[in-house]
Amino acid sequence: MLAAPLLLGALTGSAPIGGPRRACAPQMSTDSLSAFLTQRAGVSPKFVGRVLEICDDEMIDDVEQLKVARDAGLLSQIFKPVVAIGIEAALSAPPDIAEAASSVKELLASTSSQAGDAALLTVPLDLESVPYYDNSKIPLNTYKAKNPLQGSIASVKRIVGESAPGEVCHIKISSGASFKYWEGQSLGIIPPGVNPKNGKPNAVRLYSIASTRYGDDLDGQTVSLCVRRAVYWDKELGREDPAKKGVCSNYLCDATPGTPITLTGPTGKVMLMPESDPLADVIMVATGTGIAPYRGFLRRLFVEKTPAGAAFKGLAWLFLGVSTTDSLLYDDDWQAIAKRNPEHFRLTYAISREQNTATGGKMYVQERLAEHAQEIFDRLDKGAHMYFCGLKGMMPGILETLEEVATSKGISWAERLESLKAAGQWHVEVY
């Protein structure tokens, strides 16, 4: 075979394609090249592994380096004619997003042994729609209050530091295979006992789901929640008043493995991801346990080996507001994702008791949005989807901040907001 790296260097006046090989190449590069070859260049999944081996030999590890080879007139010397022609045609044509998305599931199934896949968790793809972004059959209200599902607690884990104000737990529930759900949905919990005010059984409490449809055990039989223990501090007594504590949150946080749990749902379509457009940016804003749906989003995109993750080419940008560093939720997960996917994931924290604004005020999540307002508006103009989840008290400050920024740019915020809602780019779930 022609020594393409050396020849390319001579023709372009540059170093060999890709430079020195790294011991562990970025996973997104391999996935992007695989997707390009199968989805656009017409390489059969059966043979894509062999073509990738040739690319590896020639130090080609992304589509941009294929373009360098094409511009140097080397495609026909590196690849067999049918492959070279397909690559040439694909490089000259604009991407067909719909076509790429519909074939990505096949790509995943055919490339399970490729380098880089070991970094992702294998999941049972039979829980996906076909094509994967089709939400016409999303599970809704499978179990209702009159006919709930009986599950059990699998595990309860405190996920904030010792000095955090308040307690937050990650609750994993054994729900069985019949409780199917999608990322961004919610479920209901019916705590045991009766409401002392009316003597009736306790009503359903809704919680955002914090896992992907595969569950934390990746078998489609668990569902997870992120729950803050609700307590009431009585200033006159100088202590917590147990009579006023949150019934359901305390029941969940105090539960032990095997504790029975009564479930309803799943519910909701407002917070679904825009998977039909893998180029769309996803801007996620949360306070505290509002992080829950985004854990499902980010695991689906960057942790588990899903068709949505293989297709995603946008930016997932997470804004999280908490009071102290010890209150950060799932930080280790976000840091690991950021390290592996710096081009497609960004993390911005607002830690109100430890960070200050330029004017010396406390740093809340709306101040972080204001700092990045220009880029946020630009991304929204290009089709980004923006999500908000957390206490409803977060929204007035956020809306006021965005309105101020819009006004400074000569934009009518009321009109802009309506256009975002009409386009399905604005997603709010607060409580």
Tab-separated table of C-alpha atoms in Angstrom:
chain	number	residue	atom	x	y	z
A	1	MET	CA	0.000	0.000	0.000
A	2	LEU	CA	1.117	3.530	-0.721
A	3	ALA	CA	2.732	5.290	2.244
A	4	ALA	CA	-0.038	7.881	2.286
A	5	PRO	CA	0.989	9.771	5.435
A	6	LEU	CA	4.416	10.523	4.027
A	7	LEU	CA	3.082	11.447	0.604
A	8	LEU	CA	0.370	13.669	2.082
A	9	GLY	CA	2.948	15.472	4.134
A	10	ALA	CA	5.017	16.115	1.032
A	11	LEU	CA	2.057	17.310	-1.026
A	12	THR	CA	0.548	19.573	1.623
A	13	GLY	CA	3.703	20.782	3.303
A	14	SER	CA	2.454	19.496	6.634
A	15	ALA	CA	3.103	16.687	9.045
A	16	PRO	CA	1.557	13.244	8.426
A	17	ILE	CA	-2.203	13.181	8.723
A	18	GLY	CA	-3.272	13.303	12.344
A	19	GLY	CA	0.246	13.705	13.664
A	20	PRO	CA	1.594	11.124	16.138
A	21	ARG	CA	-0.936	8.510	17.119
A	22	ARG	CA	-2.207	8.812	20.689
A	23	ALA	CA	-2.416	5.797	22.943
A	24	CYS	CA	-6.135	6.460	23.377
A	25	ALA	CA	-7.807	8.447	20.600
A	26	PRO	CA	-10.942	10.485	21.446
A	27	GLN	CA	-14.024	8.332	21.157
A	28	MET	CA	-16.092	10.923	19.266
A	29	SER	CA	-13.556	10.992	16.430
A	30	THR	CA	-13.891	7.256	15.731
A	31	ASP	CA	-17.668	7.356	16.024
A	32	SER	CA	-17.909	10.329	13.653
A	33	LEU	CA	-15.732	8.633	11.032
A	34	SER	CA	-17.706	5.388	11.318
A	35	ALA	CA	-20.971	7.273	10.938
A	36	PHE	CA	-19.677	9.168	7.908
A	37	LEU	CA	-18.513	6.005	6.154
A	38	THR	CA	-21.691	3.999	6.731
A	39	GLN	CA	-24.330	6.698	6.622
A	40	ARG	CA	-22.992	8.956	3.882
A	41	ALA	CA	-20.243	7.208	1.934
A	42	GLY	CA	-22.257	4.023	1.462
A	43	VAL	CA	-19.785	1.624	3.075
A	44	SER	CA	-21.597	-1.530	4.148
A	45	PRO	CA	-21.584	-2.090	7.926
A	46	LYS	CA	-20.152	-5.512	7.098
A	47	PHE	CA	-16.985	-3.910	5.710
A	48	VAL	CA	-16.703	-0.700	7.708
A	49	GLY	CA	-14.269	-2.326	10.135
A	50	ARG	CA	-11.836	-3.073	7.287
A	51	VAL	CA	-12.118	0.471	5.934
A	52	LEU	CA	-11.459	1.865	9.402
A	53	GLU	CA	-8.344	-0.310	9.641
A	54	ILE	CA	-7.095	1.261	6.414
A	55	CYS	CA	-7.845	4.716	7.801
A	56	ASP	CA	-5.921	3.823	10.931
A	57	ASP	CA	-2.935	2.639	8.880
A	58	GLU	CA	-2.977	5.934	6.991
A	59	MET	CA	-3.366	7.975	10.196
A	60	ILE	CA	-6.821	9.183	9.203
A	61	ASP	CA	-9.058	9.431	12.259
A	62	ASP	CA	-11.716	11.965	11.279
A	63	VAL	CA	-13.628	13.328	8.295
A	64	GLU	CA	-11.454	16.439	8.035
A	65	GLN	CA	-8.430	14.258	7.339
A	66	LEU	CA	-10.379	12.446	4.637
A	67	LYS	CA	-10.866	15.862	3.044
A	68	VAL	CA	-7.106	16.443	3.150
A	69	ALA	CA	-6.582	13.117	1.372
A	70	ARG	CA	-9.202	14.017	-1.231
A	71	ASP	CA	-7.678	17.454	-1.880
A	72	ALA	CA	-4.319	15.766	-2.351
A	73	GLY	CA	-5.815	13.337	-4.892
A	74	LEU	CA	-5.047	10.294	-2.786
A	75	LEU	CA	-8.451	8.665	-2.165
A	76	SER	CA	-8.151	6.280	-5.117
A	77	GLN	CA	-4.671	5.251	-3.985
A	78	ILE	CA	-5.699	4.579	-0.379
A	79	PHE	CA	-9.076	2.854	-0.856
A	80	LYS	CA	-10.657	0.438	-3.288
A	81	PRO	CA	-12.422	2.281	-6.158
A	82	VAL	CA	-15.992	1.784	-4.890
A	83	VAL	CA	-15.036	3.103	-1.456
A	84	ALA	CA	-13.040	6.028	-2.866
A	85	ILE	CA	-15.953	7.057	-5.096
A	86	GLY	CA	-18.407	6.896	-2.213
A	87	ILE	CA	-16.174	8.994	0.029
A	88	GLU	CA	-15.629	11.558	-2.721
A	89	ALA	CA	-19.373	11.887	-3.333
A	90	ALA	CA	-20.147	12.131	0.389
A	91	LEU	CA	-17.537	14.824	0.960
A	92	SER	CA	-19.076	16.873	-1.846
A	93	ALA	CA	-22.691	16.576	-0.663
A	94	PRO	CA	-24.415	18.208	2.340
A	95	PRO	CA	-25.337	15.823	5.181
A	96	ASP	CA	-28.801	14.290	5.240
A	97	ILE	CA	-29.697	14.409	8.927
A	98	ALA	CA	-32.815	12.290	8.629
A	99	GLU	CA	-30.983	9.571	6.733
A	100	ALA	CA	-28.109	9.568	9.193
A	101	ALA	CA	-30.408	9.343	12.173
A	102	SER	CA	-32.480	6.496	10.789
A	103	SER	CA	-29.439	4.312	10.120
A	104	VAL	CA	-27.455	4.987	13.277
A	105	LYS	CA	-29.018	2.081	15.180
A	106	GLU	CA	-27.690	-0.322	12.546
A	107	LEU	CA	-24.309	1.360	12.830
A	108	LEU	CA	-24.239	0.780	16.578
A	109	ALA	CA	-25.082	-2.879	16.213
A	110	SER	CA	-22.415	-3.431	13.556
A	111	THR	CA	-19.496	-1.669	15.232
A	112	SER	CA	-19.620	-3.024	18.761
A	113	SER	CA	-15.990	-4.127	18.696
A	114	GLN	CA	-14.478	-0.902	17.379
A	115	ALA	CA	-11.917	1.015	19.391
A	116	GLY	CA	-13.524	3.584	21.675
A	117	ASP	CA	-16.740	1.649	22.284
A	118	ALA	CA	-15.272	0.237	25.480
A	119	ALA	CA	-15.726	3.704	26.997
A	120	LEU	CA	-19.500	3.402	26.583
A	121	LEU	CA	-21.913	1.169	28.482
A	122	THR	CA	-23.714	-1.440	26.401
A	123	VAL	CA	-27.504	-1.256	26.531
A	124	PRO	CA	-30.363	-3.428	25.182
A	125	LEU	CA	-31.354	-1.595	22.006
A	126	ASP	CA	-34.752	-3.280	21.871
A	127	LEU	CA	-35.981	-0.455	24.125
A	128	GLU	CA	-35.419	2.041	21.307
A	129	SER	CA	-37.999	3.228	18.803
A	130	VAL	CA	-37.410	2.617	15.106
A	131	PRO	CA	-36.161	5.079	14.025
A	132	TYR	CA	-34.836	5.944	17.444
A	133	TYR	CA	-36.151	9.534	17.431
A	134	ASP	CA	-39.769	8.572	16.703
A	135	ASN	CA	-41.772	9.616	19.774
A	136	SER	CA	-45.205	8.687	18.428
A	137	LYS	CA	-45.310	5.667	20.733
A	138	ILE	CA	-43.842	7.184	23.876
A	139	PRO	CA	-45.123	5.383	26.999
A	140	LEU	CA	-47.650	7.523	28.880
A	141	ASN	CA	-49.685	6.790	32.027
A	142	THR	CA	-49.122	3.061	31.855
A	143	TYR	CA	-49.902	2.912	35.566
A	144	LYS	CA	-52.458	5.211	37.195
A	145	ALA	CA	-53.367	5.945	40.802
A	146	LYS	CA	-56.315	3.538	40.632
A	147	ASN	CA	-54.126	0.768	39.217
A	148	PRO	CA	-50.536	1.476	40.318
A	149	LEU	CA	-47.424	-0.643	39.980
A	150	GLN	CA	-45.864	-2.264	43.014
A	151	GLY	CA	-42.095	-2.013	42.968
A	152	SER	CA	-39.389	-1.936	45.613
A	153	ILE	CA	-36.404	0.141	46.647
A	154	ALA	CA	-33.143	-1.165	45.202
A	155	SER	CA	-30.812	1.359	46.830
A	156	VAL	CA	-30.683	4.762	48.517
A	157	LYS	CA	-27.477	6.780	48.410
A	158	ARG	CA	-26.732	10.215	49.838
A	159	ILE	CA	-25.057	12.234	47.076
A	160	VAL	CA	-24.119	15.518	48.774
A	161	GLY	CA	-21.219	16.260	51.091
A	162	GLU	CA	-21.421	16.343	54.852
A	163	SER	CA	-21.497	20.146	55.027
A	164	ALA	CA	-24.224	20.568	52.405
A	165	PRO	CA	-27.343	22.337	53.713
A	166	GLY	CA	-29.948	19.628	53.466
A	167	GLU	CA	-29.799	16.066	52.213
A	168	VAL	CA	-30.199	14.793	48.651
A	169	CYS	CA	-30.383	11.104	47.802
A	170	HIS	CA	-30.153	9.084	44.611
A	171	ILE	CA	-32.980	6.559	44.793
A	172	LYS	CA	-32.895	3.464	42.576
A	173	ILE	CA	-36.189	1.592	42.287
A	174	SER	CA	-36.772	-1.931	41.022
A	175	SER	CA	-39.738	-1.336	38.718
A	176	GLY	CA	-39.659	-4.390	36.453
A	177	ALA	CA	-39.705	-4.577	32.680
A	178	SER	CA	-43.301	-3.356	32.311
A	179	PHE	CA	-42.506	0.174	33.540
A	180	LYS	CA	-41.129	1.702	30.352
A	181	TYR	CA	-40.249	5.390	30.183
A	182	TRP	CA	-38.163	7.898	28.269
A	183	GLU	CA	-35.593	10.453	29.329
A	184	GLY	CA	-37.292	13.681	30.436
A	185	GLN	CA	-40.431	12.020	31.795
A	186	SER	CA	-41.674	11.892	35.381
A	187	LEU	CA	-43.221	9.246	37.604
A	188	GLY	CA	-45.534	9.277	40.572
A	189	ILE	CA	-44.926	7.880	44.059
A	190	ILE	CA	-47.813	7.137	46.416
A	191	PRO	CA	-46.384	7.166	49.949
A	192	PRO	CA	-48.029	4.883	52.504
A	193	GLY	CA	-50.378	6.247	55.111
A	194	VAL	CA	-53.176	8.787	55.112
A	195	ASN	CA	-53.390	12.538	54.902
A	196	PRO	CA	-54.177	13.771	58.438
A	197	LYS	CA	-56.109	16.707	57.014
A	198	ASN	CA	-58.763	14.624	55.289
A	199	GLY	CA	-58.192	11.042	56.409
A	200	LYS	CA	-57.768	9.866	52.832
A	201	PRO	CA	-54.789	7.872	51.469
A	202	ASN	CA	-51.813	10.022	50.586
A	203	ALA	CA	-51.923	11.481	47.089
A	204	VAL	CA	-49.433	10.933	44.284
A	205	ARG	CA	-46.199	12.948	44.369
A	206	LEU	CA	-44.457	13.531	41.038
A	207	TYR	CA	-40.677	13.255	40.563
A	208	SER	CA	-38.544	13.806	37.486
A	209	ILE	CA	-36.839	10.603	36.380
A	210	ALA	CA	-33.043	10.702	36.758
A	211	SER	CA	-32.063	7.687	34.648
A	212	THR	CA	-32.226	6.690	31.009
A	213	ARG	CA	-34.877	4.260	29.795
A	214	TYR	CA	-32.340	1.478	30.429
A	215	GLY	CA	-32.060	2.254	34.140
A	216	ASP	CA	-28.862	2.395	36.151
A	217	ASP	CA	-28.496	-1.394	35.865
A	218	LEU	CA	-28.830	-1.156	32.043
A	219	ASP	CA	-31.471	-3.883	31.903
A	220	GLY	CA	-34.618	-1.794	31.529
A	221	GLN	CA	-35.957	-2.885	34.930
A	222	THR	CA	-35.056	-0.007	37.226
A	223	VAL	CA	-35.813	3.701	37.410
A	224	SER	CA	-33.951	6.317	39.444
A	225	LEU	CA	-34.873	9.566	41.181
A	226	CYS	CA	-32.942	12.478	42.689
A	227	VAL	CA	-34.753	13.461	45.893
A	228	ARG	CA	-34.133	16.222	48.416
A	229	ARG	CA	-35.356	15.458	51.913
A	230	ALA	CA	-37.995	18.100	52.703
A	231	VAL	CA	-37.836	19.344	56.281
A	232	TYR	CA	-39.249	22.361	58.095
A	233	TRP	CA	-37.118	24.469	60.436
A	234	ASP	CA	-39.131	26.054	63.222
A	235	LYS	CA	-37.396	29.292	64.242
A	236	GLU	CA	-39.303	29.507	67.519
A	237	LEU	CA	-38.362	25.972	68.536
A	238	GLY	CA	-34.844	26.300	67.131
A	239	ARG	CA	-35.069	22.869	65.526
A	240	GLU	CA	-36.781	20.882	62.805
A	241	ASP	CA	-40.465	20.200	63.257
A	242	PRO	CA	-41.009	16.532	62.275
A	243	ALA	CA	-44.740	17.116	62.050
A	244	LYS	CA	-44.193	19.326	59.042
A	245	LYS	CA	-41.613	17.306	57.142
A	246	GLY	CA	-42.209	16.181	53.570
A	247	VAL	CA	-44.090	12.886	53.701
A	248	CYS	CA	-42.873	11.330	50.463
A	249	SER	CA	-39.323	12.675	50.330
A	250	ASN	CA	-38.590	11.455	53.854
A	251	TYR	CA	-40.185	8.102	53.100
A	252	LEU	CA	-37.885	7.706	50.096
A	253	CYS	CA	-34.705	8.976	51.754
A	254	ASP	CA	-35.282	6.759	54.807
A	255	ALA	CA	-36.077	3.650	52.748
A	256	THR	CA	-33.877	0.569	52.697
A	257	PRO	CA	-33.436	-2.048	49.956
A	258	GLY	CA	-36.591	-4.108	49.621
A	259	THR	CA	-38.934	-1.414	50.924
A	260	PRO	CA	-42.187	-1.615	48.903
A	261	ILE	CA	-42.878	1.348	46.648
A	262	THR	CA	-46.066	2.244	44.767
A	263	LEU	CA	-45.531	3.794	41.337
A	264	THR	CA	-47.635	5.572	38.740
A	265	GLY	CA	-46.753	6.929	35.305
A	266	PRO	CA	-44.722	7.652	33.392
A	267	THR	CA	-45.989	11.124	32.534
A	268	GLY	CA	-44.917	14.094	30.465
A	269	LYS	CA	-43.668	15.022	27.004
A	270	VAL	CA	-42.518	18.591	27.678
A	271	MET	CA	-38.925	17.690	28.538
A	272	LEU	CA	-38.125	15.239	25.740
A	273	MET	CA	-34.842	15.729	23.886
A	274	PRO	CA	-34.839	16.993	20.258
A	275	GLU	CA	-33.465	13.724	18.917
A	276	SER	CA	-34.869	14.158	15.398
A	277	ASP	CA	-32.207	16.843	14.893
A	278	PRO	CA	-28.842	15.566	16.171
A	279	LEU	CA	-27.224	18.898	15.255
A	280	ALA	CA	-29.428	20.850	17.702
A	281	ASP	CA	-27.732	22.208	20.821
A	282	VAL	CA	-29.291	21.285	24.179
A	283	ILE	CA	-29.018	24.000	26.855
A	284	MET	CA	-30.027	22.660	30.286
A	285	VAL	CA	-30.668	24.924	33.283
A	286	ALA	CA	-31.268	23.469	36.743
A	287	THR	CA	-31.342	24.363	40.404
A	288	GLY	CA	-30.723	21.583	42.912
A	289	THR	CA	-32.614	18.376	42.202
A	290	GLY	CA	-33.831	19.899	38.941
A	291	ILE	CA	-30.698	18.166	37.637
A	292	ALA	CA	-32.669	14.894	37.493
A	293	PRO	CA	-33.847	14.847	33.849
A	294	TYR	CA	-30.463	16.065	32.635
A	295	ARG	CA	-28.748	13.077	34.201
A	296	GLY	CA	-30.879	10.963	31.869
A	297	PHE	CA	-30.075	13.235	28.922
A	298	LEU	CA	-26.333	13.178	29.485
A	299	ARG	CA	-26.074	9.466	30.167
A	300	ARG	CA	-27.999	8.829	26.949
A	301	LEU	CA	-25.720	11.113	24.947
A	302	PHE	CA	-22.312	10.416	26.478
A	303	VAL	CA	-22.268	7.432	28.853
A	304	GLU	CA	-24.432	4.689	27.375
A	305	LYS	CA	-24.045	3.328	23.864
A	306	THR	CA	-27.279	4.657	22.386
A	307	PRO	CA	-28.317	5.675	18.862
A	308	ALA	CA	-29.002	9.205	20.100
A	309	GLY	CA	-25.451	9.447	21.413
A	310	ALA	CA	-23.935	8.102	18.207
A	311	ALA	CA	-25.840	10.659	16.132
A	312	PHE	CA	-25.436	13.716	18.393
A	313	LYS	CA	-23.213	16.436	16.914
A	314	GLY	CA	-24.445	19.479	18.835
A	315	LEU	CA	-23.437	21.004	22.171
A	316	ALA	CA	-24.972	19.854	25.454
A	317	TRP	CA	-24.509	22.755	27.884
A	318	LEU	CA	-25.420	22.260	31.545
A	319	PHE	CA	-26.023	25.177	33.929
A	320	LEU	CA	-26.469	24.062	37.547
A	321	GLY	CA	-27.183	26.328	40.492
A	322	VAL	CA	-26.532	25.134	44.065
A	323	SER	CA	-25.666	26.801	47.365
A	324	THR	CA	-22.271	25.236	48.168
A	325	THR	CA	-19.655	23.034	46.549
A	326	ASP	CA	-20.737	20.203	48.838
A	327	SER	CA	-24.204	20.519	47.289
A	328	LEU	CA	-23.049	19.767	43.735
A	329	LEU	CA	-24.945	16.790	42.327
A	330	TYR	CA	-23.306	14.067	40.199
A	331	ASP	CA	-20.227	16.264	39.744
A	332	ASP	CA	-17.897	13.309	39.151
A	333	ASP	CA	-20.101	12.213	36.262
A	334	TRP	CA	-20.109	15.653	34.655
A	335	GLN	CA	-16.344	16.031	35.003
A	336	ALA	CA	-15.768	12.651	33.351
A	337	ILE	CA	-18.093	13.534	30.469
A	338	ALA	CA	-16.400	16.911	30.017
A	339	LYS	CA	-12.990	15.247	29.857
A	340	ARG	CA	-14.095	12.759	27.195
A	341	ASN	CA	-16.266	15.119	25.145
A	342	PRO	CA	-14.891	18.668	25.344
A	343	GLU	CA	-16.320	19.626	21.942
A	344	HIS	CA	-19.856	18.463	22.709
A	345	PHE	CA	-20.346	19.075	26.441
A	346	ARG	CA	-19.941	22.173	28.578
A	347	LEU	CA	-20.481	22.609	32.323
A	348	THR	CA	-21.247	25.913	34.065
A	349	TYR	CA	-21.863	26.078	37.829
A	350	ALA	CA	-23.442	28.857	39.904
A	351	ILE	CA	-22.562	28.326	43.579
A	352	SER	CA	-24.436	31.059	45.389
A	353	ARG	CA	-22.719	30.993	48.799
A	354	GLU	CA	-19.199	30.713	47.396
A	355	GLN	CA	-19.144	32.631	44.112
A	356	ASN	CA	-19.822	36.310	43.476
A	357	THR	CA	-20.865	38.316	40.457
A	358	ALA	CA	-18.735	41.125	39.059
A	359	THR	CA	-20.694	43.558	41.246
A	360	GLY	CA	-20.187	41.494	44.412
A	361	GLY	CA	-23.609	39.874	44.566
A	362	LYS	CA	-24.323	36.192	45.037
A	363	MET	CA	-23.894	34.030	41.965
A	364	TYR	CA	-27.235	32.498	41.027
A	365	VAL	CA	-27.938	30.569	37.867
A	366	GLN	CA	-29.543	33.588	36.167
A	367	GLU	CA	-26.300	35.529	36.593
A	368	ARG	CA	-24.454	32.745	34.796
A	369	LEU	CA	-27.014	32.902	31.991
A	370	ALA	CA	-26.483	36.654	31.745
A	371	GLU	CA	-22.715	36.152	31.446
A	372	HIS	CA	-23.240	33.874	28.437
A	373	ALA	CA	-26.323	35.608	27.054
A	374	GLN	CA	-24.861	36.511	23.677
A	375	GLU	CA	-23.843	32.933	22.922
A	376	ILE	CA	-27.111	31.543	24.282
A	377	PHE	CA	-29.152	33.849	22.059
A	378	ASP	CA	-26.977	32.973	19.064
A	379	ARG	CA	-27.470	29.257	19.674
A	380	LEU	CA	-31.226	29.698	20.107
A	381	ASP	CA	-31.293	31.548	16.784
A	382	LYS	CA	-29.672	28.479	15.228
A	383	GLY	CA	-32.251	26.069	16.640
A	384	ALA	CA	-30.971	25.219	20.127
A	385	HIS	CA	-33.448	23.824	22.660
A	386	MET	CA	-33.452	25.321	26.150
A	387	TYR	CA	-34.633	23.414	29.230
A	388	PHE	CA	-35.436	24.596	32.754
A	389	CYS	CA	-36.036	22.296	35.718
A	390	GLY	CA	-36.113	23.029	39.438
A	391	LEU	CA	-38.033	25.086	41.969
A	392	LYS	CA	-40.551	27.408	40.326
A	393	GLY	CA	-38.933	30.298	42.173
A	394	MET	CA	-36.022	30.076	39.759
A	395	MET	CA	-38.035	31.190	36.738
A	396	PRO	CA	-38.903	34.849	37.551
A	397	GLY	CA	-35.245	35.782	37.967
A	398	ILE	CA	-34.242	33.886	34.850
A	399	LEU	CA	-36.975	35.423	32.716
A	400	GLU	CA	-36.150	38.892	34.015
A	401	THR	CA	-32.491	38.404	33.177
A	402	LEU	CA	-33.216	37.170	29.657
A	403	GLU	CA	-35.638	40.039	29.083
A	404	GLU	CA	-32.995	42.568	30.130
A	405	VAL	CA	-30.481	41.023	27.758
A	406	ALA	CA	-32.996	40.899	24.912
A	407	THR	CA	-33.908	44.556	25.466
A	408	SER	CA	-30.240	45.556	25.376
A	409	LYS	CA	-30.007	43.826	22.002
A	410	GLY	CA	-33.077	45.594	20.661
A	411	ILE	CA	-35.148	42.396	20.781
A	412	SER	CA	-38.715	42.117	22.029
A	413	TRP	CA	-38.417	39.365	24.638
A	414	ALA	CA	-42.148	38.676	24.650
A	415	GLU	CA	-42.112	38.044	20.892
A	416	ARG	CA	-38.879	36.074	21.077
A	417	LEU	CA	-40.218	33.845	23.832
A	418	GLU	CA	-43.413	33.147	21.913
A	419	SER	CA	-41.418	32.202	18.821
A	420	LEU	CA	-39.266	29.815	20.862
A	421	LYS	CA	-42.360	28.182	22.339
A	422	ALA	CA	-43.996	27.926	18.917
A	423	ALA	CA	-40.878	26.248	17.519
A	424	GLY	CA	-40.766	23.760	20.405
A	425	GLN	CA	-37.400	25.085	21.614
A	426	TRP	CA	-38.547	26.139	25.108
A	427	HIS	CA	-39.038	23.450	27.774
A	428	VAL	CA	-40.013	24.221	31.380
A	429	GLU	CA	-40.765	21.848	34.254
A	430	VAL	CA	-40.785	23.521	37.671
A	431	TYR	CA	-42.380	22.626	40.988
